[in-house]
XYZ file of C-alpha atoms in Angstrom:
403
model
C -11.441 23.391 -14.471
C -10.437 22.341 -11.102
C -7.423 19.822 -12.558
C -4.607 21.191 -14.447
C -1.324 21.044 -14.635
C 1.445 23.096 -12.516
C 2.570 26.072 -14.094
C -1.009 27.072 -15.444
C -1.078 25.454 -18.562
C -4.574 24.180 -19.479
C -4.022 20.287 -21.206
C -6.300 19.045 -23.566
C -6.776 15.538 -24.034
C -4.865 15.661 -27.404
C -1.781 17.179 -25.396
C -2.107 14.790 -22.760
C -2.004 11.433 -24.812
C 0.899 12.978 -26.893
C 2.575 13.617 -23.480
C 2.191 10.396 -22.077
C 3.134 8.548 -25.354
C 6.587 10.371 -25.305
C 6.949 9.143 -21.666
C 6.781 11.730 -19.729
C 6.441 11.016 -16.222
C 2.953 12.273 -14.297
C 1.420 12.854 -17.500
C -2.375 11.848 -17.296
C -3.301 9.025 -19.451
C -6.783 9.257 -19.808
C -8.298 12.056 -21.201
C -10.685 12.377 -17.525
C -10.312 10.715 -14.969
C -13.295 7.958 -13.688
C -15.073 8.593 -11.107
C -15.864 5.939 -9.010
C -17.899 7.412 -5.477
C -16.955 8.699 -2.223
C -14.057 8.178 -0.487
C -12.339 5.450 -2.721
C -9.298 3.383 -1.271
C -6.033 2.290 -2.460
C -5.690 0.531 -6.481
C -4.942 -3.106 -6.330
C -4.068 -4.926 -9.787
C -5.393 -7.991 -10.814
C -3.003 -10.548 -13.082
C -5.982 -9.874 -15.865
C -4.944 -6.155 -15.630
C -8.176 -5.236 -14.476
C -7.796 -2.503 -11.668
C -9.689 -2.858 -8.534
C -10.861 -0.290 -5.677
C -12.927 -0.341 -2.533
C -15.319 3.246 -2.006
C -16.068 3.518 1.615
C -19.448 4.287 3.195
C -22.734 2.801 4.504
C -25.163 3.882 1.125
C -25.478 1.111 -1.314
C -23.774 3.663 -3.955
C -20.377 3.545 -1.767
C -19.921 0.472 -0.359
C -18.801 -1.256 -3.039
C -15.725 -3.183 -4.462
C -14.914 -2.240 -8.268
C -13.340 -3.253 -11.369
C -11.806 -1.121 -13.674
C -10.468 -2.228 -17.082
C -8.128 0.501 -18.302
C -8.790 0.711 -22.496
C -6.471 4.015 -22.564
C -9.053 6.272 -22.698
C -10.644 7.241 -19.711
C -11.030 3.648 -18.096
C -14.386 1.411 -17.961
C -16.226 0.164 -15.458
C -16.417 -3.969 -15.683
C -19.021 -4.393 -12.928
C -18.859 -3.254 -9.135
C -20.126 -5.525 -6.027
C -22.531 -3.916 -3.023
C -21.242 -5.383 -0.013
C -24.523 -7.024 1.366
C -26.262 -5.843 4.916
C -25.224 -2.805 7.011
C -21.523 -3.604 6.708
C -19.288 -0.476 5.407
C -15.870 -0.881 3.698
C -13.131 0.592 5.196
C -10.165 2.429 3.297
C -8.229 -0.818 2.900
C -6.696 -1.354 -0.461
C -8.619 -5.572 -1.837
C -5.817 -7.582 -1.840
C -5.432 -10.405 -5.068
C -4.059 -13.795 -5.412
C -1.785 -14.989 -8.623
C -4.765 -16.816 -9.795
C -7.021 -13.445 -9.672
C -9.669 -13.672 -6.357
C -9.832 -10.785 -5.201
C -10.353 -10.283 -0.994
C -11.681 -7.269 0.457
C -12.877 -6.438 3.658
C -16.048 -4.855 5.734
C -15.621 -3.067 9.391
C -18.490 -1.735 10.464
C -20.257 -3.697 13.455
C -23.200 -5.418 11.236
C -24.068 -8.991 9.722
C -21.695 -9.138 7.349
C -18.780 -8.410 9.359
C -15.607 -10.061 8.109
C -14.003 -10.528 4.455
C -15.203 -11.211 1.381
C -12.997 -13.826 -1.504
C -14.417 -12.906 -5.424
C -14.148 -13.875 -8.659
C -12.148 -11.693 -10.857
C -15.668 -10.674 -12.278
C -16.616 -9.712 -8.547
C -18.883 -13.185 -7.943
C -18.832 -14.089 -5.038
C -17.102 -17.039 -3.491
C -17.457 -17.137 0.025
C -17.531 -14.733 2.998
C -15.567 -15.379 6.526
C -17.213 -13.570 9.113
C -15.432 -12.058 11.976
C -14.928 -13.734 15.579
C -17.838 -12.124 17.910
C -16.365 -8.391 19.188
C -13.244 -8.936 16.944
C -14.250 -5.169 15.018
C -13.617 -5.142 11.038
C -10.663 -5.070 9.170
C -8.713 -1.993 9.079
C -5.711 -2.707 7.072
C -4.744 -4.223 4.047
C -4.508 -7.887 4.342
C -1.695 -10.503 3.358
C -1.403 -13.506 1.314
C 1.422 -16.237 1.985
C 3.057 -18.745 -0.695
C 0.021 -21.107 0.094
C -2.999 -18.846 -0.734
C -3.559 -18.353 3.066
C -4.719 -14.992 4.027
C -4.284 -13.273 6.749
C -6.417 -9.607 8.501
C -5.696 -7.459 11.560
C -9.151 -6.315 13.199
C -9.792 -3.077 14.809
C -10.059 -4.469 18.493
C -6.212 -5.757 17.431
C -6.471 -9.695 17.289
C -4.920 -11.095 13.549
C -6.419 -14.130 11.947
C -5.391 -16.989 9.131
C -8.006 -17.600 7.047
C -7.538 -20.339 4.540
C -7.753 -20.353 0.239
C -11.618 -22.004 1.086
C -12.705 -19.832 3.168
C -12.208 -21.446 6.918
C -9.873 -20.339 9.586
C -6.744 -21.878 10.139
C -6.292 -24.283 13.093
C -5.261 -22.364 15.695
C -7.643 -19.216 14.476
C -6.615 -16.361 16.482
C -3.430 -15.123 17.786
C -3.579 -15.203 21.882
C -2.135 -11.551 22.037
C -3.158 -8.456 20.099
C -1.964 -6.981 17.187
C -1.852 -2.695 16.858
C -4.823 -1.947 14.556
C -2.718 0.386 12.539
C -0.784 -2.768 11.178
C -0.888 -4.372 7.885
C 0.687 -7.741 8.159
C 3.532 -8.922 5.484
C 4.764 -12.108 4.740
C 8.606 -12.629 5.334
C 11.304 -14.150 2.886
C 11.748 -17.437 5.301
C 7.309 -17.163 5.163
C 7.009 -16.421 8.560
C 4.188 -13.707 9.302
C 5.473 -9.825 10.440
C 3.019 -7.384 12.016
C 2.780 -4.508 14.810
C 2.110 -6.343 17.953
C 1.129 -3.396 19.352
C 1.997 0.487 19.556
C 5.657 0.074 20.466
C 6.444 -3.515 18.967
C 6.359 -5.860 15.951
C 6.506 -10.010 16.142
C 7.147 -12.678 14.361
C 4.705 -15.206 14.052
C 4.857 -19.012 12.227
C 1.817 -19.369 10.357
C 1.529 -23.070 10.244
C 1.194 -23.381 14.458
C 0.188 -19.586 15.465
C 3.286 -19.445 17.720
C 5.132 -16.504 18.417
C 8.244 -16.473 17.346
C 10.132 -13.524 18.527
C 9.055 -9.942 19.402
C 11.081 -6.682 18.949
C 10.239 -4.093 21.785
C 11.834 -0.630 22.741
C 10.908 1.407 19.463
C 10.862 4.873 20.595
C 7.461 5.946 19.284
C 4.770 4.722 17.644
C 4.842 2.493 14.603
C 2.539 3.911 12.158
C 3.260 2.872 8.981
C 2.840 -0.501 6.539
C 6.856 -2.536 6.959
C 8.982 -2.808 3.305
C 11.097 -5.951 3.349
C 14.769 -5.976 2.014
C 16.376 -8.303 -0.501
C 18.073 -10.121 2.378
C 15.300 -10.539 4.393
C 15.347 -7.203 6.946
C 12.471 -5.691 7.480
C 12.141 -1.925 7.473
C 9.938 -0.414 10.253
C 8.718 3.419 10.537
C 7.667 4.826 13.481
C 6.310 8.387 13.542
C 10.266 9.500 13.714
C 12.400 7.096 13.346
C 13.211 4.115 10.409
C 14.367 0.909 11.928
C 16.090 -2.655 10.710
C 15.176 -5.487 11.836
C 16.989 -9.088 11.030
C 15.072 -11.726 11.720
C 18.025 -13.801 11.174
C 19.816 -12.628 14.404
C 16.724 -10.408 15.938
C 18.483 -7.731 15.947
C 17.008 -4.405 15.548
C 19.304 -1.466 14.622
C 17.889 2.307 14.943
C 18.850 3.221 11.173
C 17.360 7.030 10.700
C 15.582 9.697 12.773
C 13.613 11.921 10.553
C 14.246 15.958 11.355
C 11.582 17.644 14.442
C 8.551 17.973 12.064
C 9.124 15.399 9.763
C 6.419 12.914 11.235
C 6.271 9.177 9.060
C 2.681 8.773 8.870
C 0.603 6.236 6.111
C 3.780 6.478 3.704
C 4.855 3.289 4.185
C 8.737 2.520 2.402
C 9.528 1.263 -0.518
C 12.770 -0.086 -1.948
C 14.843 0.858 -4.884
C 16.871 -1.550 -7.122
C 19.804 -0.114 -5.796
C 18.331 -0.801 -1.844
C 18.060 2.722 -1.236
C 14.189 3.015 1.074
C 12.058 5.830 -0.173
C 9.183 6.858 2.405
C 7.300 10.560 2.712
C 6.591 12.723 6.144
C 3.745 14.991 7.074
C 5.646 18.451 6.642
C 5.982 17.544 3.135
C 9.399 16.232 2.989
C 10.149 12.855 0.873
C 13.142 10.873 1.858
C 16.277 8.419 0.635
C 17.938 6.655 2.914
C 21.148 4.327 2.692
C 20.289 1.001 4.139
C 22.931 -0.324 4.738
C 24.912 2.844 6.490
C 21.507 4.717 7.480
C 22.857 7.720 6.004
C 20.368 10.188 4.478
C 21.289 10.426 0.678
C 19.021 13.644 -0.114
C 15.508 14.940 0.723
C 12.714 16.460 -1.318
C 10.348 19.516 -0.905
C 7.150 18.495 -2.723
C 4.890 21.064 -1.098
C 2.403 19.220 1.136
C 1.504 16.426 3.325
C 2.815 13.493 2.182
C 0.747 10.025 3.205
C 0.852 8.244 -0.042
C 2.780 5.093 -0.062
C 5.766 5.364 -2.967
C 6.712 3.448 -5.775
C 9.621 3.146 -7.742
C 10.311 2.463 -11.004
C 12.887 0.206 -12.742
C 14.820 3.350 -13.645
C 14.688 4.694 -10.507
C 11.710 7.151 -11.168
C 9.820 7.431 -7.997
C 5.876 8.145 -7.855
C 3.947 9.536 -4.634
C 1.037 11.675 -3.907
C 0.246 14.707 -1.268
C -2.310 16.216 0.298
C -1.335 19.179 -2.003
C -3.441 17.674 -4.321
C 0.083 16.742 -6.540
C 1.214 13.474 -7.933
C 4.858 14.258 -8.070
C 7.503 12.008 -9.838
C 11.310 12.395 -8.827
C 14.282 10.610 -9.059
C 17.668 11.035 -7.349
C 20.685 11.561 -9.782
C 24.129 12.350 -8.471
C 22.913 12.309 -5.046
C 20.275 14.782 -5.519
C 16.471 14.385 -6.108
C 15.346 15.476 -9.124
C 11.683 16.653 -10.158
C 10.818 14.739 -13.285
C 6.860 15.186 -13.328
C 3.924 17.048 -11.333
C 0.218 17.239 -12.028
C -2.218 18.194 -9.967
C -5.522 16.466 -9.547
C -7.526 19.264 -7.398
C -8.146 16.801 -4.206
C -5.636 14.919 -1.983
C -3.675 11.945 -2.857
C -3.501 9.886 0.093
C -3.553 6.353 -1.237
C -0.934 4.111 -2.129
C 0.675 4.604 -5.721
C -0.405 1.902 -7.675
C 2.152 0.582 -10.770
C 1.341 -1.875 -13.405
C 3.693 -3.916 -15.883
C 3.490 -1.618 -18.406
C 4.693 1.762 -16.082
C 1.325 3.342 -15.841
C 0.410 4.790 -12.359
C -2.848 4.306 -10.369
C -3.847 6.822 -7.504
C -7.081 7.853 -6.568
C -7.970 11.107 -5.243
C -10.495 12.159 -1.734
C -12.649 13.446 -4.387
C -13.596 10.111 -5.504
C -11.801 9.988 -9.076
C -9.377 7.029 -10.046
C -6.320 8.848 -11.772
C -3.870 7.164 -14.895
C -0.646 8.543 -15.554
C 2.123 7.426 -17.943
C 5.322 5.893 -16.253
C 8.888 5.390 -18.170
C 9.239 1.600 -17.247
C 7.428 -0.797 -15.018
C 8.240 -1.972 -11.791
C 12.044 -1.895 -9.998
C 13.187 -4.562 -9.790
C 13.259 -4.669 -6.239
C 12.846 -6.578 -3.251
C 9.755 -4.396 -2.196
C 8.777 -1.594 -4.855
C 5.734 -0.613 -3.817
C 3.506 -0.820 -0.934
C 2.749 -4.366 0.301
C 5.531 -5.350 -2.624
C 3.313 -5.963 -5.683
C 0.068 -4.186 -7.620
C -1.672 -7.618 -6.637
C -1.004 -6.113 -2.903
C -0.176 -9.512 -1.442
C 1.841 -8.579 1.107
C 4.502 -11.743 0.453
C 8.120 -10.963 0.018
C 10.695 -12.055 -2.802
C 14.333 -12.752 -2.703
C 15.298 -10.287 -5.459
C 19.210 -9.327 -5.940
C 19.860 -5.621 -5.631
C 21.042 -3.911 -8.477
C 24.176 -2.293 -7.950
């Protein structure tokens, strides 16, 4: 078949739940994967442990919202919602609140235009169209400590929208926001995105003022931010990492990534330990000191990497390529270490999803949602995965490192 494992070895589903039930990292935990339609985005994580995942297009077969319950087998298919009209989904990954609505959002230029808020049975609750010319959503959205949510749009303005479904009073911010942003929510709750190509502002989401704005970043930013334990924020441009401390505004150049090794899509994550994982496009995946910027090691996994990382509470890190490998590694003594591969036959492109229990979500271009068996859940981390949690809100925690 067109999905086996490296090295040639053909896995039968006996094999594969035997593997995954010793622990073995990148094992496949259903016997197939599900296949869910064309083009599906990123795996958000409801607190019911349901797993859901936009599929992009304009048919009524792919532009849907679905829900996933994961039985150990092969997952299930609760129910999936047809976003109504013309309206396409782009390949945002829904974001979730800790009671379990789920938001997702539409950007082609049609009625329903805007975002959608569900029940955790995909019902709907309300919808919040889009300002006239604002475009649709192109990022994943962000959720602050008071159920507020807030979008970038593809013509760059950034909106509040509140738990009922009306926009916050001041509605729009007056200056645009770089539509390859996905906004985050601070430790001290103020709001972070790319302001545009070349800078990244601070925002307080109770007035709509601008706080502060960070300019002079030496190419573009192109990634999702990870936020620190303290409170910096980490920003990737296509070759550099920077720190930012919103505590001081200071903003300290803290890696440049080798000539080749452009940061595109794989947006950090943070270890226990503070150490930022993040992949490049020549295939190279990264750990970097934070706090001295120095490059602990690198990794060769063999192709493109634009999946978004995430670690593990012992230190087990899980990313995807356009190789067509989910690849698990961890770095002992200083030195990366493979500790899994598999390869799914299509690219991996999508955030890695992680639930409580360690197992791994990715989908694949093909249009198949993948399982694999983890050693341990989440780090316990200030930012372990992209936009921090599997609910995907977006909203930072004070965690202590561990040393």
């Amino acid at each position: 078949g067109r999905r086996f494992a490296r090295g040639g070895l053909t896995l039968l589903a006996s094999l594969l739940v035997a593997a995954t039930a010793a622990g073995t990292p990148a094992a496949p935990k259903w016997s197939s994967p599900h296949y869910l339609g064309t083009n599906p985005g990123g795996v958000a994580i409801g607190p019911n442990g349901a797993l859901y995942i936009t599929t992009s297009g304009l048919s009524s077969a792919n532009k849907r919202i679905w829900a996933i319950a994961d039985l150990g087998t092969n997952g299930q298919t609760i129910t999936s919602y047809e976003t109504p009209g013309s309206s396409g989904v782009k390949l945002n990954t829904p974001t979730i609140s800790r009671e379990g609505t789920v938001y997702y959002a539409t950007y082609a230029p049609a009625t329903y235009l805007g975002v959608f808020s569900l029940t955790p049975n995909l019902i709907s609750n309300w919808f919040f169209a889009a300002v006239a010319g604002n475009g649709g959503v192109v990022r994943t959205m962000a959720l602050d400590a008071n159920g507020n949510l807030f979008k970038t749009s593809g013509d760059g303005k950034v909106q509040g929208i509140t738990p009922s479904g009306s926009a916050l009073p001041w509605s729009t911010f007056p200056n645009s926001a770089y539509d390859e942003s996905c906004p985050v929510i601070g430790t001290n709750g103020y709001l972070y995105y790319a302001s545009g190509a070349y800078q990244f502002s601070e925002v307080d989401t109770l007035t709509g003022q601008i706080r502060y704005t960070w300019t002079g970043f030496l190419d573009t930013i192109t990634a999702a931010p990870a936020i620190g334990s303290d409170g910096t924020i980490y920003v990737c441009t296509l070759g550099w990492v920077y720190a930012l401390n919103p505590a001081d505004r200071t903003m300290r150049q803290l890696y440049a990534t080798p000539t080749g090794s452009t940061i595109r899509y794989s947006s950090p994550a943070v270890g226990p330990d503070g150490t930022l994982y993040f992949g490049t496009e020549n295939g190279y995946f990264y750990a970097i000191n934070t706090t001295t910027g120095a490059l602990i090691n690198r990794f060769n996994a063999g192709g493109k990497i634009h999946s978004s990382p995430a670690v593990a509470a012992d230190g087990t890190v899980y990313f995807g390529t356009d190789a067509g490998d989910f690849v698990a590694v961890r770095v002992e003594g200083g030195v990366f270490v493979e500790k899994g591969r598999y390869y799914v036959g299509d690219k991996i492109t999508c955030p890695v999803a992680m639930g409580r229990d360690g197992t791994v979500y990715v989908t694949d271009t093909g249009g198949f949602l993948w399982a694999f068996g983890g050693t341990t859940g989440p780090a316990r981390s200030s930012w372990p995965m992209f936009h921090q949690n599997a609910r995907r809100d977006g909203l930072a925690k004070a965690v202590p490192q561990v040393i």
